[in-house]
Short mmCIF file of N, CA and C in Angstrom, two decimals:
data_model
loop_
_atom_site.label_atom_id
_atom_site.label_comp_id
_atom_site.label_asym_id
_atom_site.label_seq_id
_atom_site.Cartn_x
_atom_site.Cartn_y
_atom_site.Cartn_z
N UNK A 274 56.86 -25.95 -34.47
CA UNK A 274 56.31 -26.44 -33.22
C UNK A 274 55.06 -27.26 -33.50
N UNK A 275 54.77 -28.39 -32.95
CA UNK A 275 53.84 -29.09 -33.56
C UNK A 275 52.54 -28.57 -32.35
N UNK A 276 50.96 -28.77 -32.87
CA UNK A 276 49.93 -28.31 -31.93
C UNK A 276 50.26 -28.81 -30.58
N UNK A 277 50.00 -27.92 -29.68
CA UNK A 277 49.59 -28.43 -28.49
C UNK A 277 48.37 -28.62 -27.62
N UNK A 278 48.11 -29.29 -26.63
CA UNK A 278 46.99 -28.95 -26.01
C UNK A 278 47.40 -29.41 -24.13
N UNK A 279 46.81 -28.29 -23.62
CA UNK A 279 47.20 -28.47 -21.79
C UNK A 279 45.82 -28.64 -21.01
N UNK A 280 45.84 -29.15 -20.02
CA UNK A 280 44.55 -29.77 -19.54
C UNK A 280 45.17 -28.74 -18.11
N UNK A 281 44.30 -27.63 -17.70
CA UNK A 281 44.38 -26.91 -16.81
C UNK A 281 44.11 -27.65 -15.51
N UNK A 282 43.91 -28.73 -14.35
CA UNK A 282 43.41 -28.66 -13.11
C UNK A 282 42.76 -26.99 -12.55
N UNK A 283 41.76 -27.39 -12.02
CA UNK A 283 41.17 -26.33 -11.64
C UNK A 283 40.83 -26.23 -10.45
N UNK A 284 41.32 -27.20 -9.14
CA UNK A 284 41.61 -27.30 -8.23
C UNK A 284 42.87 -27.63 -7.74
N UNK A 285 44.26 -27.99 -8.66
CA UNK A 285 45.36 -27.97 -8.09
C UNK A 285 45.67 -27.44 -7.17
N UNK A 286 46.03 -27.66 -6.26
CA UNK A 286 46.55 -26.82 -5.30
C UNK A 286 48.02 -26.95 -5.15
N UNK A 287 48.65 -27.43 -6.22
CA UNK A 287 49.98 -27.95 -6.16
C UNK A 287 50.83 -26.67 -7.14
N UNK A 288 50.13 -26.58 -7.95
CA UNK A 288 50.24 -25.20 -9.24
C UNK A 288 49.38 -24.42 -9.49
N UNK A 289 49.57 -23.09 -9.53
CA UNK A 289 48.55 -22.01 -9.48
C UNK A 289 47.92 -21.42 -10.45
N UNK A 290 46.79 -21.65 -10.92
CA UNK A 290 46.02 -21.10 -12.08
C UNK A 290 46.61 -20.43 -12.69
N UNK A 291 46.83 -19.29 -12.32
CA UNK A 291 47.46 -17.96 -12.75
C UNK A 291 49.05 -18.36 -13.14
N UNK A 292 49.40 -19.43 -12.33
CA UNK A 292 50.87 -19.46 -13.38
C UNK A 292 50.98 -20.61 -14.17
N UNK A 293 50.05 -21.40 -14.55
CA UNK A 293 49.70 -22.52 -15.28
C UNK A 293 49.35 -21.73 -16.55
N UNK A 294 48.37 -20.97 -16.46
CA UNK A 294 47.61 -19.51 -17.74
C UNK A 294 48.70 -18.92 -18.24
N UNK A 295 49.84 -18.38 -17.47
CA UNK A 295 50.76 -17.93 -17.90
C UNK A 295 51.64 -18.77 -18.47
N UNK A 296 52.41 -19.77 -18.27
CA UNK A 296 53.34 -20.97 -18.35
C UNK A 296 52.70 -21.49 -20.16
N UNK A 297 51.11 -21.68 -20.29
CA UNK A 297 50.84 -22.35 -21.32
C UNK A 297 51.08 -21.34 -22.56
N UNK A 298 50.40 -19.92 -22.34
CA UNK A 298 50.05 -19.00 -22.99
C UNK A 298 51.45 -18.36 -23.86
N UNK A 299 52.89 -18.28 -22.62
CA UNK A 299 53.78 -17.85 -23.25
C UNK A 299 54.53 -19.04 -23.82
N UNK A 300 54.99 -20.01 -22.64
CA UNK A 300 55.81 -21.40 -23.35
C UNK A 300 55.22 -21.85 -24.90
N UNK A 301 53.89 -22.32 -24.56
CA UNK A 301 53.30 -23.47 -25.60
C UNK A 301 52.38 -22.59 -26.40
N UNK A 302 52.24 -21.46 -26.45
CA UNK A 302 50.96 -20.48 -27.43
C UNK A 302 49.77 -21.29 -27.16
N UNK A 303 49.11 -21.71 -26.24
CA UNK A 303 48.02 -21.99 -26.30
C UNK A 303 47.46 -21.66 -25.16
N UNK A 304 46.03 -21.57 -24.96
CA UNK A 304 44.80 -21.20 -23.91
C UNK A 304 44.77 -23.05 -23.67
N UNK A 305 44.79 -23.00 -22.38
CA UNK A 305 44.76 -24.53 -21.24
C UNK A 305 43.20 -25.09 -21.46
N UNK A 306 42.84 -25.95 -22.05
CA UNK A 306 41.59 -26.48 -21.36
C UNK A 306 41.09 -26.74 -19.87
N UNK A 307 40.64 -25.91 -19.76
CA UNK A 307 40.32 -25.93 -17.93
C UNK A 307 39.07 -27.61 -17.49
N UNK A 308 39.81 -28.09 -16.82
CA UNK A 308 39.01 -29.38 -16.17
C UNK A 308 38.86 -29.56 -14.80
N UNK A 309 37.89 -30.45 -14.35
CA UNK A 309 37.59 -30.55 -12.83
C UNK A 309 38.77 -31.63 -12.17
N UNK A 310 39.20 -31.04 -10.77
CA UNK A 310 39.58 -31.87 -10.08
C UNK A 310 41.38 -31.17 -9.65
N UNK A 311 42.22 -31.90 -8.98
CA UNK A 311 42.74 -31.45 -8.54
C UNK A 311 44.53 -32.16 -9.43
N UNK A 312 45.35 -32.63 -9.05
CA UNK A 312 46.77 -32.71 -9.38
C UNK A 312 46.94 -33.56 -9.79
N UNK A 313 45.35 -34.50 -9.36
CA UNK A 313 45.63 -36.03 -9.45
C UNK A 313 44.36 -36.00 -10.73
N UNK A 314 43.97 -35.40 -11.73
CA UNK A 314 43.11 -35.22 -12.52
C UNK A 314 43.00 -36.33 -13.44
N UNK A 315 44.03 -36.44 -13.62
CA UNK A 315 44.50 -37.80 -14.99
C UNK A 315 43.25 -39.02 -14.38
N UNK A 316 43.52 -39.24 -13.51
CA UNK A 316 43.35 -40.41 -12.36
C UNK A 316 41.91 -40.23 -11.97
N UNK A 317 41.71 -39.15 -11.75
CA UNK A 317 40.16 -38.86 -10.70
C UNK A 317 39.13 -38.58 -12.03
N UNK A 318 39.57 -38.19 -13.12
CA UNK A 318 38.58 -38.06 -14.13
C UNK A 318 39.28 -38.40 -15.47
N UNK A 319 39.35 -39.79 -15.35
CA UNK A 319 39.93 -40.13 -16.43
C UNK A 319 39.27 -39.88 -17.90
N UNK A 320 38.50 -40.39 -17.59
CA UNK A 320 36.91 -40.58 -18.71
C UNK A 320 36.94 -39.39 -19.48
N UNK A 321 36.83 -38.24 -18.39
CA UNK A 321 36.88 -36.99 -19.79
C UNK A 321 38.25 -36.82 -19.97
N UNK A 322 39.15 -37.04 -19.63
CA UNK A 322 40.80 -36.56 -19.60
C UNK A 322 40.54 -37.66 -21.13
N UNK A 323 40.32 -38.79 -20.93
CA UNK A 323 40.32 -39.57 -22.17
C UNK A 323 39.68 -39.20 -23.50
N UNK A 324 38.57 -38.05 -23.42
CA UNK A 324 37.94 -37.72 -24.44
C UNK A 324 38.41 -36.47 -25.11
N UNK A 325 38.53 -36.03 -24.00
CA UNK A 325 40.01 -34.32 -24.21
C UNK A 325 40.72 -34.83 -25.20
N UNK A 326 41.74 -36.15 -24.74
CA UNK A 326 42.69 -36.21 -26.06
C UNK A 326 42.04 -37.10 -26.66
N UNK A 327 41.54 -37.75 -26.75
CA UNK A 327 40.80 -38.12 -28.68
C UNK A 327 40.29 -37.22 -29.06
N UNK A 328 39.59 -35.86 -28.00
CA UNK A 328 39.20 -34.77 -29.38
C UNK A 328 40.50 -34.01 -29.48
N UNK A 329 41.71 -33.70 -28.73
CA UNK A 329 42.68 -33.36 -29.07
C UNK A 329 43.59 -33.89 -30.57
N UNK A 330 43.76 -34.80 -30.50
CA UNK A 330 44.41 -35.85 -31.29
C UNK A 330 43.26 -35.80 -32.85
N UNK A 331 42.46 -35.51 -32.88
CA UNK A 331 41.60 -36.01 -33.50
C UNK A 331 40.96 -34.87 -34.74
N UNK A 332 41.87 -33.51 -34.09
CA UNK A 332 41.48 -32.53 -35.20
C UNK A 332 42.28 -32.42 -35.99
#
């Protein structure tokens, strides 16, 4: 399985914390990076979504 990394929304209201935590933890073995904003996160905070994966990518 190659690394992964998941960018949690922490205002989604579209998907629920608790089954996003679960979904990453069992599917993908990893703990979600939790970020601000809602479903549309990519978009509304790009800037750090952009720095997430260059430090993702980058270890």
């Amino acid at each position: 399985m190659r690394p992964s990394t998941y960018l949690l929304p922490l205002d989604d209201r579209v998907l629920t914390r608790a089954g996003m935590l679960r979904m990453t933890r069992e599917r993908l073995g990893v703990d979600p990076v939790e970020v601000p904003g809602g479903h549309n996160t990519y978009v509304a905070h790009s800037e750090q979504v952009a720095e997430l994966i260059d430090q993702a990518t980058s270890t």
